[in-house]
Amino acid sequence: MSFTHLGLSEPLLKAIKAQGYDTPTPIQEKAIPVVIEGRDVLAAAQTGTGKTAGFTLPLLERLSQKQPHMHAKQIRALVLTPTRELAAQVAQSIENYGKYTPYRSTVIFGGVGINPQLSAIRKGIDIVIATPGRLLDIAGQKGIDFSKLECLILDEADRMLDMGFIHDIKKLMKLMPPKKQTLLFSATFSPEIKTLASSLLHNPVLVEVARENETANQISQVVHYVDKARKRELLSQLIKTKGWKQVLVFTRTKHGANKLTQQLEEYGITAAAIHGNKSQGARTKALASFKANEIRVLVATDIAARGIDIDQLPHVVNYELPNVPEDYVHRIGRTGRAGQSGEAISLVCVDEHKLLFDIEKFIKAEIPKVEIEAFRPDPNIKAEPIENGRGQNRGGKPNKARNNAPHAQSHNNRKPATNKNKS
Ligand code: AMP
């Protein structure tokens, strides 16, 4: 299957070629034709599946089918995302895929000045990519007009609900015309997502990529048991001995991210932290230096890392396991993207055994445990309660549903044999 059979016109095919893509990913193959047809879509897709192009390309195609007369402030399409990073990334995709089309897009999120955003919309914009909070502020100032909206896309809708954006979304919805095309992308299908989908979508086409997807299978996962106090030493050793050049490391808290960054620097490993307390400028700069291989390690919290897209990111380290099993899947999805192979390493201390158990139950697979002789945990150290970093990132309410993770769609059904190798 090639892109030419999906109903995309020449300017888009040319842009796809410029991106270097030969074949559509499964989600693209399924979503692109139905979106072009004008249908509402409910898509189960994780990051790394190529979902962004899966909605961006047909959106651009749809826009080219009509040339309406628009007033300033009126927009034709809106993409809502949970985080600034994801918004910026989707905007970049639209720019890349739309570079041979005349459509103008702009990205809107909080944490930066509102005036340039207001004036961008006033100048006339076709597509807005936004986080819900700031967009609502702009709508409240009558800075944007949704009356001619043709297409609404909710990306990572599950995450938006987790972050407490449901009320903002509902308020925005009231400002939009009922007749429009709506696409909803979500990695998981909690009852809350189903309720949202049934209130927003009309007779949607359900697009699902095989659960046992290519991407997840490309990621090799491993657990190293280690005492908490020795994690940073083990991490530095792994980075140095294995010669990792680009590694994304997850911590549970912002404070933990800062501390680890500093410690890695002390070990002579270049690192930067990215989390919700950092200014947008600092986050963008850290990400750019990481992508340019100027720093070896990017230390991130879950929410900040959401939406980070780095081609061929080879290593992801869970310096601390996430409290929510789904976050494990999101974290390791940062590597092994679009068919590349990747490695996800978890450093697990005695306090985290229950978290590991929950993760394995959620992914329906046992993660191979590899013992590193010099870091074998001290059996006399007893488990202590875990410092909880959740809820500190955003004003959003923690969602009850996340604690019932196993009801959510499982991401793969693999059952690799347990592997208690020594190394
Ligand atoms: P996404 O799931 O949208 O975050 O995309 C994951 C990654 O896959 C991004 O780095 C895209 O640039 C890349 N990608 C998307 N579609 C394709 C394709 N058809 N062929 C190769 N890479 C792709």
GROMACS .gro file of C-alpha atoms and ligand atoms in nm:
model
  446
    1MET     CA    1   0.000   0.000   0.000
    2SER     CA    2   0.134   0.342  -0.085
    3PHE     CA    3   0.012   0.689   0.000
    4THR     CA    4  -0.112   0.745  -0.354
    5HIS     CA    5  -0.416   0.519  -0.299
    6LEU     CA    6  -0.550   0.703   0.001
    7GLY     CA    7  -0.715   0.993  -0.178
    8LEU     CA    8  -0.456   1.259  -0.103
    9SER     CA    9  -0.381   1.522  -0.363
   10GLU     CA   10  -0.050   1.616  -0.516
   11PRO     CA   11   0.066   1.892  -0.275
   12LEU     CA   12   0.025   1.650   0.016
   13LEU     CA   13   0.190   1.357  -0.160
   14LYS     CA   14   0.481   1.583  -0.238
   15ALA     CA   15   0.513   1.683   0.129
   16ILE     CA   16   0.494   1.318   0.238
   17LYS     CA   17   0.775   1.239   0.000
   18ALA     CA   18   0.977   1.527   0.140
   19GLN     CA   19   0.932   1.372   0.486
   20GLY     CA   20   1.079   1.051   0.353
   21TYR     CA   21   0.775   0.829   0.419
   22ASP     CA   22   0.714   0.549   0.166
   23THR     CA   23   0.427   0.357   0.317
   24PRO     CA   24   0.140   0.463   0.537
   25THR     CA   25   0.130   0.317   0.889
   26PRO     CA   26  -0.179   0.104   0.971
   27ILE     CA   27  -0.358   0.393   1.142
   28GLN     CA   28  -0.292   0.619   0.843
   29GLU     CA   29  -0.417   0.357   0.602
   30LYS     CA   30  -0.741   0.324   0.795
   31ALA     CA   31  -0.806   0.681   0.904
   32ILE     CA   32  -0.707   0.889   0.601
   33PRO     CA   33  -0.976   0.767   0.355
   34VAL     CA   34  -1.264   0.789   0.604
   35VAL     CA   35  -1.165   1.134   0.724
   36ILE     CA   36  -1.146   1.253   0.364
   37GLU     CA   37  -1.498   1.114   0.318
   38GLY     CA   38  -1.609   1.347   0.595
   39ARG     CA   39  -1.695   1.084   0.855
   40ASP     CA   40  -1.653   1.128   1.227
   41VAL     CA   41  -1.381   0.901   1.362
   42LEU     CA   42  -1.310   0.742   1.696
   43ALA     CA   43  -0.953   0.620   1.685
   44ALA     CA   44  -0.766   0.404   1.929
   45ALA     CA   45  -0.408   0.500   1.873
   46GLN     CA   46  -0.102   0.540   2.085
   47THR     CA   47   0.179   0.781   2.012
   48GLY     CA   48   0.437   0.628   1.783
   49THR     CA   49   0.177   0.482   1.547
   50GLY     CA   50   0.187   0.775   1.305
   51LYS     CA   51  -0.149   0.906   1.427
   52THR     CA   52  -0.057   1.272   1.385
   53ALA     CA   53  -0.016   1.234   1.009
   54GLY     CA   54  -0.325   1.011   1.025
   55PHE     CA   55  -0.543   1.311   1.101
   56THR     CA   56  -0.332   1.600   0.972
   57LEU     CA   57  -0.308   1.480   0.612
   58PRO     CA   58  -0.681   1.417   0.555
   59LEU     CA   59  -0.763   1.739   0.740
   60LEU     CA   60  -0.554   1.935   0.490
   61GLU     CA   61  -0.719   1.741   0.208
   62ARG     CA   62  -1.067   1.828   0.339
   63LEU     CA   63  -0.980   2.195   0.366
   64SER     CA   64  -0.872   2.197   0.002
   65GLN     CA   65  -1.215   2.073  -0.108
   66LYS     CA   66  -1.384   2.403  -0.018
   67GLN     CA   67  -1.274   2.763  -0.044
   68PRO     CA   68  -1.513   2.944   0.185
   69HIS     CA   69  -1.515   3.316   0.236
   70MET     CA   70  -1.382   3.372   0.584
   71HIS     CA   71  -1.374   3.674   0.808
   72ALA     CA   72  -1.083   3.745   1.037
   73LYS     CA   73  -1.105   3.545   1.362
   74GLN     CA   74  -1.305   3.269   1.192
   75ILE     CA   75  -1.120   2.940   1.185
   76ARG     CA   76  -1.192   2.627   0.983
   77ALA     CA   77  -1.028   2.358   1.192
   78LEU     CA   78  -0.925   2.312   1.554
   79VAL     CA   79  -0.695   2.054   1.708
   80LEU     CA   80  -0.712   2.032   2.088
   81THR     CA   81  -0.422   1.871   2.273
   82PRO     CA   82  -0.349   1.817   2.643
   83THR     CA   83  -0.003   1.976   2.652
   84ARG     CA   84   0.194   2.258   2.502
   85GLU     CA   85   0.455   2.020   2.371
   86LEU     CA   86   0.201   1.813   2.187
   87ALA     CA   87   0.036   2.127   2.049
   88ALA     CA   88   0.372   2.250   1.920
   89GLN     CA   89   0.445   1.913   1.770
   90VAL     CA   90   0.111   1.883   1.592
   91ALA     CA   91   0.160   2.238   1.463
   92GLN     CA   92   0.498   2.134   1.327
   93SER     CA   93   0.340   1.834   1.152
   94ILE     CA   94   0.075   2.057   0.995
   95GLU     CA   95   0.347   2.288   0.876
   96ASN     CA   96   0.548   1.999   0.732
   97TYR     CA   97   0.260   1.823   0.559
   98GLY     CA   98   0.095   2.146   0.452
   99LYS     CA   99   0.400   2.315   0.312
  100TYR     CA  100   0.271   2.297  -0.046
  101THR     CA  101  -0.080   2.408   0.052
  102PRO     CA  102  -0.195   2.765   0.119
  103TYR     CA  103  -0.339   2.701   0.467
  104ARG     CA  104  -0.223   2.896   0.763
  105SER     CA  105  -0.205   2.752   1.111
  106THR     CA  106  -0.110   2.879   1.451
  107VAL     CA  107  -0.049   2.724   1.787
  108ILE     CA  108  -0.203   2.852   2.109
  109PHE     CA  109  -0.112   2.758   2.464
  110GLY     CA  110  -0.064   2.909   2.806
  111GLY     CA  111   0.261   3.012   2.968
  112VAL     CA  112   0.346   3.260   2.694
  113GLY     CA  113   0.202   3.603   2.605
  114ILE     CA  114  -0.158   3.605   2.481
  115ASN     CA  115  -0.131   3.915   2.258
  116PRO     CA  116   0.073   3.762   1.973
  117GLN     CA  117  -0.179   3.475   1.972
  118LEU     CA  118  -0.474   3.715   1.951
  119SER     CA  119  -0.315   3.907   1.669
  120ALA     CA  120  -0.226   3.589   1.478
  121ILE     CA  121  -0.592   3.487   1.482
  122ARG     CA  122  -0.704   3.837   1.381
  123LYS     CA  123  -0.487   3.816   1.073
  124GLY     CA  124  -0.681   3.512   0.951
  125ILE     CA  125  -0.593   3.152   1.027
  126ASP     CA  126  -0.732   2.826   0.889
  127ILE     CA  127  -0.618   2.581   1.156
  128VAL     CA  128  -0.564   2.640   1.526
  129ILE     CA  129  -0.381   2.390   1.743
  130ALA     CA  130  -0.444   2.464   2.108
  131THR     CA  131  -0.453   2.352   2.467
  132PRO     CA  132  -0.803   2.399   2.609
  133GLY     CA  133  -0.732   2.649   2.890
  134ARG     CA  134  -0.571   2.925   2.685
  135LEU     CA  135  -0.814   2.877   2.399
  136LEU     CA  136  -1.101   2.931   2.640
  137ASP     CA  137  -0.938   3.253   2.762
  138ILE     CA  138  -0.914   3.373   2.403
  139ALA     CA  139  -1.272   3.273   2.331
  140GLY     CA  140  -1.378   3.459   2.648
  141GLN     CA  141  -1.219   3.774   2.505
  142LYS     CA  142  -1.405   3.715   2.180
  143GLY     CA  143  -1.066   3.671   2.018
  144ILE     CA  144  -1.176   3.374   1.806
  145ASP     CA  145  -1.488   3.280   1.613
  146PHE     CA  146  -1.584   2.913   1.580
  147SER     CA  147  -1.904   2.970   1.383
  148LYS     CA  148  -1.748   2.845   1.057
  149LEU     CA  149  -1.562   2.555   1.216
  150GLU     CA  150  -1.560   2.254   0.983
  151CYS     CA  151  -1.345   2.009   1.172
  152LEU     CA  152  -1.263   1.948   1.539
  153ILE     CA  153  -0.991   1.704   1.643
  154LEU     CA  154  -0.926   1.592   1.998
  155ASP     CA  155  -0.581   1.443   2.025
  156GLU     CA  156  -0.488   1.229   2.326
  157ALA     CA  157  -0.837   1.278   2.461
  158ASP     CA  158  -0.774   1.036   2.748
  159ARG     CA  159  -0.494   1.258   2.866
  160MET     CA  160  -0.708   1.568   2.842
  161LEU     CA  161  -0.963   1.406   3.071
  162ASP     CA  162  -0.691   1.293   3.312
  163MET     CA  163  -0.569   1.648   3.331
  164GLY     CA  164  -0.912   1.779   3.421
  165PHE     CA  165  -0.985   1.955   3.092
  166ILE     CA  166  -1.336   1.814   3.053
  167HIS     CA  167  -1.511   2.133   3.167
  168ASP     CA  168  -1.302   2.352   2.939
  169ILE     CA  169  -1.377   2.118   2.649
  170LYS     CA  170  -1.750   2.130   2.719
  171LYS     CA  171  -1.747   2.509   2.737
  172LEU     CA  172  -1.560   2.529   2.407
  173MET     CA  173  -1.803   2.285   2.248
  174LYS     CA  174  -2.093   2.518   2.324
  175LEU     CA  175  -1.929   2.783   2.107
  176MET     CA  176  -1.904   2.555   1.805
  177PRO     CA  177  -2.162   2.472   1.541
  178PRO     CA  178  -2.327   2.132   1.593
  179LYS     CA  179  -2.269   2.037   1.231
  180LYS     CA  180  -1.900   1.970   1.189
  181GLN     CA  181  -1.667   1.677   1.149
  182THR     CA  182  -1.519   1.550   1.474
  183LEU     CA  183  -1.224   1.315   1.523
  184LEU     CA  184  -1.132   1.176   1.862
  185PHE     CA  185  -0.797   1.008   1.922
  186SER     CA  186  -0.725   0.829   2.246
  187ALA     CA  187  -0.474   0.570   2.361
  188THR     CA  188  -0.719   0.413   2.603
  189PHE     CA  189  -1.096   0.374   2.624
  190SER     CA  190  -1.214   0.438   2.975
  191PRO     CA  191  -1.589   0.476   3.042
  192GLU     CA  192  -1.526   0.854   3.056
  193ILE     CA  193  -1.381   0.852   2.704
  194LYS     CA  194  -1.675   0.649   2.579
  195THR     CA  195  -1.917   0.900   2.731
  196LEU     CA  196  -1.730   1.190   2.577
  197ALA     CA  197  -1.718   1.015   2.240
  198SER     CA  198  -2.089   0.943   2.239
  199SER     CA  199  -2.170   1.306   2.316
  200LEU     CA  200  -1.939   1.446   2.047
  201LEU     CA  201  -1.936   1.202   1.757
  202HIS     CA  202  -2.210   1.125   1.508
  203ASN     CA  203  -2.213   0.773   1.374
  204PRO     CA  204  -1.834   0.747   1.398
  205VAL     CA  205  -1.612   0.504   1.216
  206LEU     CA  206  -1.410   0.313   1.470
  207VAL     CA  207  -1.045   0.299   1.370
  208GLU     CA  208  -0.827   0.069   1.566
  209VAL     CA  209  -0.479  -0.048   1.496
  210ALA     CA  210  -0.400  -0.403   1.591
  211ARG     CA  211  -0.338  -0.416   1.960
  212GLU     CA  212  -0.032  -0.622   1.921
  213ASN     CA  213   0.118  -0.342   1.724
  214GLU     CA  214   0.442  -0.329   1.544
  215THR     CA  215   0.567  -0.038   1.750
  216ALA     CA  216   0.524  -0.200   2.088
  217ASN     CA  217   0.691  -0.516   1.970
  218GLN     CA  218   1.000  -0.329   1.864
  219ILE     CA  219   1.069  -0.215   2.218
  220SER     CA  220   1.282  -0.440   2.430
  221GLN     CA  221   1.202  -0.397   2.796
  222VAL     CA  222   1.413  -0.481   3.094
  223VAL     CA  223   1.408  -0.430   3.471
  224HIS     CA  224   1.720  -0.389   3.683
  225TYR     CA  225   1.655  -0.422   4.055
  226VAL     CA  226   1.866  -0.171   4.246
  227ASP     CA  227   1.859   0.013   4.577
  228LYS     CA  228   1.710   0.360   4.559
  229ALA     CA  229   2.028   0.526   4.685
  230ARG     CA  230   2.234   0.363   4.410
  231LYS     CA  231   2.011   0.439   4.113
  232ARG     CA  232   2.200   0.746   3.998
  233GLU     CA  233   2.528   0.558   4.012
  234LEU     CA  234   2.382   0.272   3.809
  235LEU     CA  235   2.231   0.512   3.557
  236SER     CA  236   2.560   0.696   3.507
  237GLN     CA  237   2.739   0.365   3.467
  238LEU     CA  238   2.489   0.240   3.209
  239ILE     CA  239   2.512   0.562   3.011
  240LYS     CA  240   2.891   0.556   3.014
  241THR     CA  241   2.962   0.187   2.963
  242LYS     CA  242   2.696   0.139   2.697
  243GLY     CA  243   2.794   0.466   2.529
  244TRP     CA  244   2.434   0.594   2.510
  245LYS     CA  245   2.424   0.921   2.321
  246GLN     CA  246   2.061   1.013   2.362
  247VAL     CA  247   1.854   0.892   2.652
  248LEU     CA  248   1.521   1.009   2.789
  249VAL     CA  249   1.496   0.950   3.165
  250PHE     CA  250   1.172   0.965   3.360
  251THR     CA  251   1.137   1.071   3.719
  252ARG     CA  252   0.817   1.093   3.919
  253THR     CA  253   0.857   1.447   4.044
  254LYS     CA  254   0.984   1.781   3.919
  255HIS     CA  255   1.215   1.805   4.216
  256GLY     CA  256   1.350   1.458   4.136
  257ALA     CA  257   1.410   1.564   3.775
  258ASN     CA  258   1.610   1.868   3.881
  259LYS     CA  259   1.812   1.673   4.135
  260LEU     CA  260   1.899   1.395   3.895
  261THR     CA  261   1.999   1.641   3.623
  262GLN     CA  262   2.240   1.804   3.862
  263GLN     CA  263   2.382   1.469   3.974
  264LEU     CA  264   2.437   1.352   3.617
  265GLU     CA  265   2.619   1.675   3.542
  266GLU     CA  266   2.839   1.603   3.844
  267TYR     CA  267   2.922   1.265   3.689
  268GLY     CA  268   3.027   1.449   3.372
  269ILE     CA  269   2.713   1.357   3.174
  270THR     CA  270   2.541   1.647   2.999
  271ALA     CA  271   2.175   1.666   3.097
  272ALA     CA  272   1.873   1.897   3.113
  273ALA     CA  273   1.539   1.871   3.288
  274ILE     CA  274   1.200   1.933   3.133
  275HIS     CA  275   0.891   1.969   3.353
  276GLY     CA  276   0.591   2.186   3.426
  277ASN     CA  277   0.777   2.439   3.641
  278LYS     CA  278   1.014   2.528   3.360
  279SER     CA  279   0.923   2.817   3.135
  280GLN     CA  280   0.816   2.736   2.783
  281GLY     CA  281   1.141   2.888   2.656
  282ALA     CA  282   1.350   2.666   2.883
  283ARG     CA  283   1.157   2.356   2.777
  284THR     CA  284   1.191   2.433   2.407
  285LYS     CA  285   1.561   2.501   2.451
  286ALA     CA  286   1.622   2.177   2.644
  287LEU     CA  287   1.436   1.975   2.383
  288ALA     CA  288   1.624   2.142   2.097
  289SER     CA  289   1.965   2.075   2.257
  290PHE     CA  290   1.864   1.715   2.319
  291LYS     CA  291   1.749   1.667   1.960
  292ALA     CA  292   2.070   1.827   1.833
  293ASN     CA  293   2.274   1.584   2.046
  294GLU     CA  294   2.422   1.870   2.246
  295ILE     CA  295   2.310   1.705   2.569
  296ARG     CA  296   2.301   1.332   2.628
  297VAL     CA  297   2.022   1.305   2.879
  298LEU     CA  298   1.682   1.465   2.898
  299VAL     CA  299   1.520   1.413   3.238
  300ALA     CA  300   1.144   1.450   3.226
  301THR     CA  301   0.829   1.409   3.430
  302ASP     CA  302   0.535   1.227   3.271
  303ILE     CA  303   0.327   1.525   3.175
  304ALA     CA  304   0.616   1.727   3.036
  305ALA     CA  305   0.729   1.433   2.825
  306ARG     CA  306   0.388   1.385   2.674
  307GLY     CA  307   0.411   1.482   2.312
  308ILE     CA  308   0.788   1.484   2.289
  309ASP     CA  309   0.862   1.346   1.948
  310ILE     CA  310   1.216   1.256   1.867
  311ASP     CA  311   1.284   1.039   1.569
  312GLN     CA  312   1.468   0.721   1.655
  313LEU     CA  313   1.503   0.783   2.026
  314PRO     CA  314   1.692   0.468   2.119
  315HIS     CA  315   1.674   0.454   2.500
  316VAL     CA  316   1.415   0.535   2.760
  317VAL     CA  317   1.494   0.488   3.127
  318ASN     CA  318   1.238   0.471   3.403
  319TYR     CA  319   1.451   0.607   3.681
  320GLU     CA  320   1.140   0.579   3.892
  321LEU     CA  321   0.836   0.379   3.792
  322PRO     CA  322   0.518   0.576   3.731
  323ASN     CA  323   0.232   0.548   3.981
  324VAL     CA  324  -0.013   0.481   3.702
  325PRO     CA  325   0.049   0.175   3.481
  326GLU     CA  326  -0.074   0.350   3.166
  327ASP     CA  327   0.207   0.603   3.206
  328TYR     CA  328   0.456   0.319   3.170
  329VAL     CA  329   0.314   0.245   2.827
  330HIS     CA  330   0.322   0.612   2.730
  331ARG     CA  331   0.680   0.645   2.853
  332ILE     CA  332   0.819   0.347   2.667
  333GLY     CA  333   0.623   0.455   2.358
  334ARG     CA  334   0.879   0.737   2.329
  335THR     CA  335   1.124   0.484   2.189
  336GLY     CA  336   1.086   0.233   1.907
  337ARG     CA  337   0.865   0.473   1.711
  338ALA     CA  338   0.727   0.403   1.365
  339GLY     CA  339   0.900   0.071   1.336
  340GLN     CA  340   1.239   0.169   1.484
  341SER     CA  341   1.373  -0.056   1.754
  342GLY     CA  342   1.414   0.081   2.103
  343GLU     CA  343   1.510  -0.011   2.453
  344ALA     CA  344   1.319   0.066   2.774
  345ILE     CA  345   1.508   0.014   3.098
  346SER     CA  346   1.345   0.038   3.440
  347LEU     CA  347   1.546   0.084   3.758
  348VAL     CA  348   1.330  -0.064   4.030
  349CYS     CA  349   1.390  -0.039   4.404
  350VAL     CA  350   1.215  -0.231   4.680
  351ASP     CA  351   0.958   0.047   4.731
  352GLU     CA  352   0.841   0.001   4.374
  353HIS     CA  353   0.769  -0.372   4.362
  354LYS     CA  354   0.395  -0.315   4.384
  355LEU     CA  355   0.410  -0.059   4.099
  356LEU     CA  356   0.599  -0.308   3.886
  357PHE     CA  357   0.343  -0.576   3.961
  358ASP     CA  358   0.061  -0.341   3.854
  359ILE     CA  359   0.243  -0.250   3.533
  360GLU     CA  360   0.300  -0.612   3.438
  361LYS     CA  361  -0.065  -0.687   3.507
  362PHE     CA  362  -0.168  -0.392   3.291
  363ILE     CA  363   0.053  -0.479   2.993
  364LYS     CA  364  -0.029  -0.848   3.040
  365ALA     CA  365   0.337  -0.938   3.018
  366GLU     CA  366   0.622  -1.003   3.251
  367ILE     CA  367   0.918  -0.771   3.194
  368PRO     CA  368   1.250  -0.957   3.189
  369LYS     CA  369   1.460  -0.896   3.501
  370VAL     CA  370   1.832  -0.865   3.447
  371GLU     CA  371   2.052  -0.864   3.752
  372ILE     CA  372   2.359  -0.643   3.756
  373GLU     CA  373   2.594  -0.811   3.998
  374ALA     CA  374   2.760  -0.496   4.137
  375PHE     CA  375   2.422  -0.337   4.204
  376ARG     CA  376   2.243  -0.630   4.360
  377PRO     CA  377   1.995  -0.484   4.612
  378ASP     CA  378   2.070  -0.507   4.982
  379PRO     CA  379   1.811  -0.754   5.122
  380ASN     CA  380   1.809  -0.568   5.455
  381ILE     CA  381   1.654  -0.257   5.303
  382LYS     CA  382   1.279  -0.256   5.361
  383ALA     CA  383   1.015  -0.095   5.142
  384GLU     CA  384   0.902   0.256   5.229
  385PRO     CA  385   0.598   0.447   5.103
  386ILE     CA  386   0.654   0.628   4.777
  387GLU     CA  387   0.657   1.005   4.750
  388ASN     CA  388   0.369   1.093   4.523
  389GLY     CA  389   0.445   1.344   4.252
  390ARG     CA  390   0.103   1.336   4.090
  391GLY     CA  391  -0.128   1.629   4.097
  392GLN     CA  392   0.159   1.872   4.124
  393ASN     CA  393   0.186   1.927   3.752
  394ARG     CA  394  -0.142   2.087   3.663
  395GLY     CA  395  -0.451   2.227   3.821
  396GLY     CA  396  -0.645   1.935   3.676
  397LYS     CA  397  -0.822   1.697   3.905
  398PRO     CA  398  -0.674   1.351   3.937
  399ASN     CA  399  -0.907   1.112   3.766
  400LYS     CA  400  -1.049   0.820   3.957
  401ALA     CA  401  -1.060   0.614   3.642
  402ARG     CA  402  -0.685   0.599   3.618
  403ASN     CA  403  -0.668   0.387   3.927
  404ASN     CA  404  -0.879   0.127   3.755
  405ALA     CA  405  -0.628   0.100   3.480
  406PRO     CA  406  -0.679  -0.266   3.383
  407HIS     CA  407  -1.025  -0.192   3.242
  408ALA     CA  408  -0.858   0.029   2.987
  409GLN     CA  409  -0.765  -0.121   2.660
  410SER     CA  410  -0.451  -0.324   2.691
  411HIS     CA  411  -0.176  -0.220   2.458
  412ASN     CA  412  -0.049  -0.557   2.370
  413ASN     CA  413  -0.113  -0.910   2.463
  414ARG     CA  414   0.234  -1.044   2.445
  415LYS     CA  415   0.357  -1.282   2.706
  416PRO     CA  416   0.732  -1.302   2.673
  417ALA     CA  417   0.898  -1.568   2.879
  418THR     CA  418   1.046  -1.441   3.201
  419ASN     CA  419   1.411  -1.390   3.159
  420LYS     CA  420   1.616  -1.389   3.473
  421ASN     CA  421   1.950  -1.349   3.303
  422LYS     CA  422   2.259  -1.225   3.472
  423SER     CA  423   2.470  -0.959   3.314
  424AMP     P1  424   0.303   0.991   1.593
  424AMP     O1  425   0.245   0.860   1.633
  424AMP     O2  426   0.208   1.073   1.513
  424AMP     O3  427   0.357   1.066   1.713
  424AMP     O4  428   0.426   0.964   1.493
  424AMP     C1  429   0.538   0.892   1.532
  424AMP     C2  430   0.657   0.911   1.441
  424AMP     O5  431   0.641   0.840   1.321
  424AMP     C3  432   0.689   1.054   1.401
  424AMP     O6  433   0.826   1.074   1.423
  424AMP     C4  434   0.656   1.062   1.253
  424AMP     O7  435   0.743   1.152   1.189
  424AMP     C5  436   0.681   0.919   1.208
  424AMP     N1  437   0.592   0.875   1.096
  424AMP     C6  438   0.462   0.903   1.080
  424AMP     N2  439   0.413   0.844   0.970
  424AMP     C7  440   0.514   0.775   0.914
  424AMP     C8  441   0.525   0.692   0.796
  424AMP     N3  442   0.422   0.667   0.717
  424AMP     N4  443   0.646   0.638   0.770
  424AMP     C9  444   0.751   0.661   0.852
  424AMP     N5  445   0.748   0.737   0.963
  424AMP    C10  446   0.631   0.794   0.995
   0.00000   0.00000   0.00000
